[in-house]
Short mmCIF file of C-alpha atoms in Angstrom, two decimals:
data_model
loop_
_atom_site.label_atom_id
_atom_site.label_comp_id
_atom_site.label_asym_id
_atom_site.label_seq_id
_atom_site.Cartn_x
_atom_site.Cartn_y
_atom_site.Cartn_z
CA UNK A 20 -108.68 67.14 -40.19
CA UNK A 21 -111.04 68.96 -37.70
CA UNK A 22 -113.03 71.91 -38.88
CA UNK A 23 -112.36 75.24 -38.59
CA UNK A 24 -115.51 75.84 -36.67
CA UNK A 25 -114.86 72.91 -33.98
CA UNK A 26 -111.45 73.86 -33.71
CA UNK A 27 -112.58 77.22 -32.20
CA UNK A 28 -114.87 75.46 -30.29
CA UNK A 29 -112.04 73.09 -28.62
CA UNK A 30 -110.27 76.24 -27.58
CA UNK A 31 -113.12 77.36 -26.16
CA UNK A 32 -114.44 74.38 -24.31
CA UNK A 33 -110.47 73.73 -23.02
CA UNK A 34 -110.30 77.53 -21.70
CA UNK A 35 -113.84 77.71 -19.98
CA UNK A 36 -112.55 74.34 -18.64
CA UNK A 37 -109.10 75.08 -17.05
CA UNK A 38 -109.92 78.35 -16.02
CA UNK A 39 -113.44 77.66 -13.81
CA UNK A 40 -111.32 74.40 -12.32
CA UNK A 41 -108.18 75.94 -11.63
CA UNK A 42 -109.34 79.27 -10.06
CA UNK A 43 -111.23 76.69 -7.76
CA UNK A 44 -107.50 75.11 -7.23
CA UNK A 45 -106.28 78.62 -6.32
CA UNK A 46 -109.40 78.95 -3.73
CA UNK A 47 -108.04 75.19 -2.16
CA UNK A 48 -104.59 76.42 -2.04
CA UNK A 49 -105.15 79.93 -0.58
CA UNK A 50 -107.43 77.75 2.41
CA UNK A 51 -104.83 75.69 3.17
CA UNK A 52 -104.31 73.40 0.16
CA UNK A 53 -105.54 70.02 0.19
CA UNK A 54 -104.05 68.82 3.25
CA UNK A 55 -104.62 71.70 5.30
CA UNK A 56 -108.33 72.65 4.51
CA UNK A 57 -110.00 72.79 7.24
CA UNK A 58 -112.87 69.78 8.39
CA UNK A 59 -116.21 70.90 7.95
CA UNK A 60 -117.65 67.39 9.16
CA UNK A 61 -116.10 64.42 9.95
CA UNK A 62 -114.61 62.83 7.66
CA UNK A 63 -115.23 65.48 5.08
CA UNK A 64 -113.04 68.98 4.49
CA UNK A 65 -113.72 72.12 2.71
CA UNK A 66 -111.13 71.07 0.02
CA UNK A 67 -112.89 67.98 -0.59
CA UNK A 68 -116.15 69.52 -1.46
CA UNK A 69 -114.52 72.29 -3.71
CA UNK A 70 -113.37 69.23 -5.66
CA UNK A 71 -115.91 67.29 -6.14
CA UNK A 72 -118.68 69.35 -6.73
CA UNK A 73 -116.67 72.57 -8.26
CA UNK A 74 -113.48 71.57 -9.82
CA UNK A 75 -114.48 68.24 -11.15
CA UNK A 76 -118.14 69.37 -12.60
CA UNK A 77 -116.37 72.96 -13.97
CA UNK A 78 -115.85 69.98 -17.46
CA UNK A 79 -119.65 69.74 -17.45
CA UNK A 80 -120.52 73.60 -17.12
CA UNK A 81 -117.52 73.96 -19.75
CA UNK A 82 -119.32 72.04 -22.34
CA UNK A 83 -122.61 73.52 -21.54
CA UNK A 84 -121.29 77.00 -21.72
CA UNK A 85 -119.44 76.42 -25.04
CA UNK A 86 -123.14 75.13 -26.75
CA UNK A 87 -124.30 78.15 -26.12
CA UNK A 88 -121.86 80.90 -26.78
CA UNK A 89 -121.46 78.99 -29.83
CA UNK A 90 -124.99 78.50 -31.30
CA UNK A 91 -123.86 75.03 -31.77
CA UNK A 92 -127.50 73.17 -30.58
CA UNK A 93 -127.41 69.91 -28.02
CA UNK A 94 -127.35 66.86 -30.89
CA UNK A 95 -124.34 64.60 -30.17
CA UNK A 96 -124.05 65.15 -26.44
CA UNK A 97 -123.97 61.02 -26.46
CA UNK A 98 -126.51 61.24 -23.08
CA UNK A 99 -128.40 57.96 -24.22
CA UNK A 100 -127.37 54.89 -22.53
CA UNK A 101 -128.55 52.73 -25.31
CA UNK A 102 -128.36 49.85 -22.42
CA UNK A 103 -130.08 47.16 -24.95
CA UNK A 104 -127.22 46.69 -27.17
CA UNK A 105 -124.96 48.45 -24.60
CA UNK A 106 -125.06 45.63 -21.66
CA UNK A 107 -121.55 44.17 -22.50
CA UNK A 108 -119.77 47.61 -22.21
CA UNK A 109 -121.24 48.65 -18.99
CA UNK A 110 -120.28 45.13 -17.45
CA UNK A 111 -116.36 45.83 -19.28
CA UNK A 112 -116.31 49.08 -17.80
CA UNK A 113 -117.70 48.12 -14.33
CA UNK A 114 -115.84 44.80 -14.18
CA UNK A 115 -113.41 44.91 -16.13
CA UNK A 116 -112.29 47.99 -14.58
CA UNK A 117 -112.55 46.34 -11.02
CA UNK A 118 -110.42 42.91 -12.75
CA UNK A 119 -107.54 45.19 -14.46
CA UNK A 120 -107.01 47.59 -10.98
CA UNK A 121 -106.28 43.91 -9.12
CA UNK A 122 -104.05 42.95 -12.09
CA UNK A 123 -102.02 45.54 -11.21
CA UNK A 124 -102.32 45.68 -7.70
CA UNK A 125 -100.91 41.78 -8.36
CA UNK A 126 -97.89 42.58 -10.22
CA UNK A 127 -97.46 45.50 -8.22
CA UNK A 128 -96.98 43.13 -4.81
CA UNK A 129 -95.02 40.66 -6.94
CA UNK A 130 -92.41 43.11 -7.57
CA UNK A 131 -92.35 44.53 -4.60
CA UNK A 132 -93.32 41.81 -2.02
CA UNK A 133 -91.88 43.53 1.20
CA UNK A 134 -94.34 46.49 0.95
CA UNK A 135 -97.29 43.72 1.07
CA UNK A 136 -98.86 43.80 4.41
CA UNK A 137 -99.70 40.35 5.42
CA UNK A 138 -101.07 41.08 8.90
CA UNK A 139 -103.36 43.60 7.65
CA UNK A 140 -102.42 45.92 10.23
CA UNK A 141 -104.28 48.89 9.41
CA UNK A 142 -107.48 46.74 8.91
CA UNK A 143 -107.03 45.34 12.64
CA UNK A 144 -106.73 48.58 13.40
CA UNK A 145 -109.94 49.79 12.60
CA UNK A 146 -111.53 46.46 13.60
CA UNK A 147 -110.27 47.46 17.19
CA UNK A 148 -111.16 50.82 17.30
CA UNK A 149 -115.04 49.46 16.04
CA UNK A 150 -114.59 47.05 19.42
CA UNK A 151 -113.78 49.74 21.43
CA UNK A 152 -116.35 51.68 20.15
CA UNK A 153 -119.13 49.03 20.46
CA UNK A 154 -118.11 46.60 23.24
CA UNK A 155 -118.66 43.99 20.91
CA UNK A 156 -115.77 41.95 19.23
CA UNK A 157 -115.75 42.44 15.42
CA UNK A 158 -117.55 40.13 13.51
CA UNK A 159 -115.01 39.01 10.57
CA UNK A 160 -111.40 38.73 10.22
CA UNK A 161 -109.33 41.31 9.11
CA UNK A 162 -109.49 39.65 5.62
CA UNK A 163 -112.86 38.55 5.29
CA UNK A 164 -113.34 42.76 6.42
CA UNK A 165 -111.42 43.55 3.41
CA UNK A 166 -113.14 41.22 1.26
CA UNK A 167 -116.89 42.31 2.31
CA UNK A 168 -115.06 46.46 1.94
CA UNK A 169 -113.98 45.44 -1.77
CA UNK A 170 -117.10 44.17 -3.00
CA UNK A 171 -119.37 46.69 -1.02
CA UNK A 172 -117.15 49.56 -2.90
CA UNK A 173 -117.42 47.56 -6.06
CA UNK A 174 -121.20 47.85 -5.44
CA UNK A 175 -121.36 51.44 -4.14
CA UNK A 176 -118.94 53.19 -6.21
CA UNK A 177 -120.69 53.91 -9.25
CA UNK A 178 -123.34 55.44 -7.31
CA UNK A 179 -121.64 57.55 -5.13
CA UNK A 180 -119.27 59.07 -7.75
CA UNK A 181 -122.09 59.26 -10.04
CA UNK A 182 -122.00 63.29 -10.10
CA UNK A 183 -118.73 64.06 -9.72
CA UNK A 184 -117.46 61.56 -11.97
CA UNK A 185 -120.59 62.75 -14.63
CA UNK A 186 -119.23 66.50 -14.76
CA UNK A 187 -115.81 65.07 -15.93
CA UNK A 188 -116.90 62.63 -18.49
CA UNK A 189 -119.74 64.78 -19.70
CA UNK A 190 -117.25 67.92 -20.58
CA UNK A 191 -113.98 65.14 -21.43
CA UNK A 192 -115.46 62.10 -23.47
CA UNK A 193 -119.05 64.12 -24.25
CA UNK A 194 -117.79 67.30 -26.11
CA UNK A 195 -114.21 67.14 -26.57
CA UNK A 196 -113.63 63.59 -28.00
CA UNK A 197 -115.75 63.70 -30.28
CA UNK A 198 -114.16 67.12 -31.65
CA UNK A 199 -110.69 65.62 -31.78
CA UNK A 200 -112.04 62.14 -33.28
CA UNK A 201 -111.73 63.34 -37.35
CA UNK A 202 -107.93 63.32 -35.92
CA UNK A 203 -108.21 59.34 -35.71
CA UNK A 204 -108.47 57.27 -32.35
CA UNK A 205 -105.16 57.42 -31.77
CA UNK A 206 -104.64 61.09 -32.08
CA UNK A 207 -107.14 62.00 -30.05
CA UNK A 208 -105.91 60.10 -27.23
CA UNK A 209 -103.08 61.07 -27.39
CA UNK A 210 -104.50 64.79 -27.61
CA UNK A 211 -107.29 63.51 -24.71
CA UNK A 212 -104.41 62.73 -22.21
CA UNK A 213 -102.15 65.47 -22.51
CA UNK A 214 -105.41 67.99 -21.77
CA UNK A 215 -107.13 66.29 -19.61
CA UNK A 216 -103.88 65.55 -17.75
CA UNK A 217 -102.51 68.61 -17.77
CA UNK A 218 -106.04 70.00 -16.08
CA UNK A 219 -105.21 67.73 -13.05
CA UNK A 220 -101.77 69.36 -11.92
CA UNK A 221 -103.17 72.03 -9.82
CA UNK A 222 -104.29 69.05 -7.44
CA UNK A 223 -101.21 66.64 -8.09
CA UNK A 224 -98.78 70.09 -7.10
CA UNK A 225 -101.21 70.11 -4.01
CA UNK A 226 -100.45 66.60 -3.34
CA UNK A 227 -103.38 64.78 -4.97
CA UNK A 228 -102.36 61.14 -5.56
CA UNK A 229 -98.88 61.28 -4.12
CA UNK A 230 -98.48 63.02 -1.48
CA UNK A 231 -95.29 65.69 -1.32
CA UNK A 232 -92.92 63.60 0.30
CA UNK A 233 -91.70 61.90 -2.67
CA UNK A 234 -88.40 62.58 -4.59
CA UNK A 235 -88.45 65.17 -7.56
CA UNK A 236 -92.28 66.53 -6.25
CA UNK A 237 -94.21 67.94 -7.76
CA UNK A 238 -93.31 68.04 -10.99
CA UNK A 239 -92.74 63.78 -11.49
CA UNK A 240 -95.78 63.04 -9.97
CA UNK A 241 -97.59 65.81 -12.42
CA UNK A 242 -95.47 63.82 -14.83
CA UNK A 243 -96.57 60.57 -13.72
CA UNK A 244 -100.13 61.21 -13.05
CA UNK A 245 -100.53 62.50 -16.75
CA UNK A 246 -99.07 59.58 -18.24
CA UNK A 247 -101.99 57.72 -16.15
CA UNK A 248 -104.32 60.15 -17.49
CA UNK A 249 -103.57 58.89 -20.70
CA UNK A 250 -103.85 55.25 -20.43
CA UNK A 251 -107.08 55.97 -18.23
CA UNK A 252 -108.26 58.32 -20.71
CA UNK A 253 -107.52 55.60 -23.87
CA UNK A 254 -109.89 53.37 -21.84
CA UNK A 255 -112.74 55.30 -20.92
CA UNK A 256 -112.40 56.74 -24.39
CA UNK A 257 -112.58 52.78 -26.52
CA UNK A 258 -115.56 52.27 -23.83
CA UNK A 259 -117.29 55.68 -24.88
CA UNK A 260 -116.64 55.20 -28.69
CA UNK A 261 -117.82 51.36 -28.84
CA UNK A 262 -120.74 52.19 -27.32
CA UNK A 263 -121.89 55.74 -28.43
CA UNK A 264 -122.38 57.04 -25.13
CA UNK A 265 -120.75 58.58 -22.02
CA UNK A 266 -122.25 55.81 -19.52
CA UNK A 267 -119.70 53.43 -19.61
CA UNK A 268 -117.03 55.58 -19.17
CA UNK A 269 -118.81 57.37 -16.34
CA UNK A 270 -119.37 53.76 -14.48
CA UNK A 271 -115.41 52.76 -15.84
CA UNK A 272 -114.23 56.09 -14.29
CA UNK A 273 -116.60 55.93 -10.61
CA UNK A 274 -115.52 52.40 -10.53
CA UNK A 275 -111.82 52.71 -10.25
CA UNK A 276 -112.08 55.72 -7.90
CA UNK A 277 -114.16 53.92 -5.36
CA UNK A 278 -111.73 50.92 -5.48
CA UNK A 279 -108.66 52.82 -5.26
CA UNK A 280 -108.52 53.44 -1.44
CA UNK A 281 -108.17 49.30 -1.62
CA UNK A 282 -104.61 49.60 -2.19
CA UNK A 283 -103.75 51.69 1.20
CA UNK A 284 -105.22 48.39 2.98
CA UNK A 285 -102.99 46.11 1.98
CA UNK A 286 -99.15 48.12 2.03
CA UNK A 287 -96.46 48.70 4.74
CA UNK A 288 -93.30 50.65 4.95
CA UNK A 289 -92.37 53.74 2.74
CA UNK A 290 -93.63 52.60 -1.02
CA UNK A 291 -92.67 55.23 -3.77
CA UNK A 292 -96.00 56.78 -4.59
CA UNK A 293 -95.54 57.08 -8.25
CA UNK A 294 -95.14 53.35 -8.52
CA UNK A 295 -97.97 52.31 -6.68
CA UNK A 296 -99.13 50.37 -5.02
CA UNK A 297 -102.29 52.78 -6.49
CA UNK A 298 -103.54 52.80 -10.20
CA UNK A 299 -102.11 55.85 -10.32
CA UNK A 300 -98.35 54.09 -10.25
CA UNK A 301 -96.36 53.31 -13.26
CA UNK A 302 -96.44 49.71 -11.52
CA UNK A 303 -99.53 49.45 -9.87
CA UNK A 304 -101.70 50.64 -12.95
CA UNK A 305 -99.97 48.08 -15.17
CA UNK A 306 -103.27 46.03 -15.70
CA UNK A 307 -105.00 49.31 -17.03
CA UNK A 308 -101.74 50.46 -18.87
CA UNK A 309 -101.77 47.31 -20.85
CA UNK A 310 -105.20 47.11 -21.46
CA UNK A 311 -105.10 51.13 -23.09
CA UNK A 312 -101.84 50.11 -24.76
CA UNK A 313 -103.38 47.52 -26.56
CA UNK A 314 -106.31 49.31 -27.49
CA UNK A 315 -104.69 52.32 -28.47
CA UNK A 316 -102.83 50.46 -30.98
CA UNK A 317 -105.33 48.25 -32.24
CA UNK A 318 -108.24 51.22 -32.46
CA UNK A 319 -108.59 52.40 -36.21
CA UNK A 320 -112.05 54.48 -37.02
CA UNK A 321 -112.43 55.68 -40.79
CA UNK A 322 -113.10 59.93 -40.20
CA UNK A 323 -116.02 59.43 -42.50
CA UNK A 324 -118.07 57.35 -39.24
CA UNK A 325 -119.35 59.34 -36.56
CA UNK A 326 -117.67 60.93 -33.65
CA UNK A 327 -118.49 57.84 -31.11
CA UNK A 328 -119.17 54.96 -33.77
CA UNK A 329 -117.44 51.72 -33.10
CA UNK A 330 -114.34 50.94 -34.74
CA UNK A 331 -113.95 49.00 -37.36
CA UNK A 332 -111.26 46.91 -36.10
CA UNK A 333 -110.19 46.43 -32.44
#
């Protein structure tokens, strides 16, 4: 049962939340939306930068903002890394979120081998524009390209999405799981992924993750994307619990969005967007829905342990 007190505080965290992000979506759509914002650099658009550094940190300033129209004081903010007895969850979440986006990007070829792209067409052609560019021939294969790209975003990622990614899980797995926790793990994810899903469909109705071109948009992919947004969510939320702080699911969560763009490397054709070849795809994130299946039914923590203790049986 969650207290009175924190249950005014979850309405008030989830309110500051949605309303500072999605009155930045209204800002994106009124520019142009997503796809038509206009380039401010190359490579980078107006949209893009709303995003990242407005709609995806308004979690952060949500949680901050509710501390202190609250009087509720900064203990349990779950800030400390504890990377001594933590090392095995930041190598899960880096790792093992790296090993279960293949799994799925596996299965999601296996079932669908004609939208696998053995030529690597798109790869050569970047490789030729870089020759053109240069005067110099490339120096690997398209593959070997693709190889040195995955590991060099494997490297990069959690470093480049570090702030971005940190105003989600700071506002998400920081203040509101632990308020929904006394509701057991399961709950709470459950509760987790319908918010925190819902709070993406300004971008997914803009075409975030799918496109617009797609049968039943936007409302299956909003749909779609939430049900991702739960098994996601179940994950970065086992990783945050079993190791009583935010880090893991900050490196889980910059890890899988540096290594999505993979997927676009390797497909042909017309692929339905809501089954992958992306995470985000009901076939494509198979590794990751398994994984937060699993764990979601496994996950038991007595209400009388802390908000981010470790389970008792997993």
């Amino acid at each position: 049962m969650i207290e009175s007190k924190n249950q005014k505080r979850i309405w008030l965290f989830v309110i500051l939340a949605f309303g500072l992000s999605w009155a930045i979506a209204l800002i994106i759509y009124s520019r142009g939306g997503l796809a038509g914002s206009r380039e401010i650099a190359p490579g980078i658009s107006e949209a893009f930068l709303l995003v990242s550094f407005g709609y995806m940190l308004a979690p952060a300033v949500a949680h901050v903002l509710t501390r202190l129209l609250t009087g509720e004081g900064w203990r349990g903010m779950a800030l400390r890394p504890h990377l001594g007895r933590n090392r095995r969850w930041w190598l899960v979440a880096w790792l093992g979120t790296a090993a279960l986006l293949l799994t799925g990007l596996g299965v999601y070829f296996l079932v669908f081998p004609g939208n696998f792209d053995a030529s690597f067409s798109l790869t050569r052609e970047l490789l030729a524009e870089v020759e053109t560019r240069t005067g110099q021939p490339a120096p690997f294969s398209p593959a070997v390209f693709l190889i040195v790209q995955f590991f060099q975003a494997l490297l990069l990622a959690p470093l480049l999405n570090l702030v971005n990614i940190f105003g989600e899980e700071f506002g998400w797995r920081g203040y509101l799981q632990p308020k929904l926790m006394p509701l057991g793990f399961p709950k709470a994810m459950l509760w987790m992924g319908l918010i925190w899903g819902l709070w993406h469909w300004p971008l997914v109705a803009m075409g975030h993750a799918y496109g617009l071109e797609y049968r039943g948009a936007p409302w299956l992919g909003m749909l779609t994307f939430t049900w991702f947004i739960f098994v996601t969510g179940t994950f970065f939320g086992w990783l945050a619990m079993r190791s009583r702080s935010i880090w893991p699911a900050v490196i889980a969560h910059a890890t899988l969005n540096g290594l999505a763009p993979i997927a676009a490397f390797l497909v042909q054709g017309d692929p339905n967007p809501l089954l992958g070849p992306s995470a985000a795809g009901l076939v494509g994130g198979i590794g990751l829905t398994a994984a937060a299946l699993w764990l979601f039914l496994r996950t038991q923590v007595p209400a009388s342990e802390p908000a981010l203790a470790s389970p008792t049986a997993s």
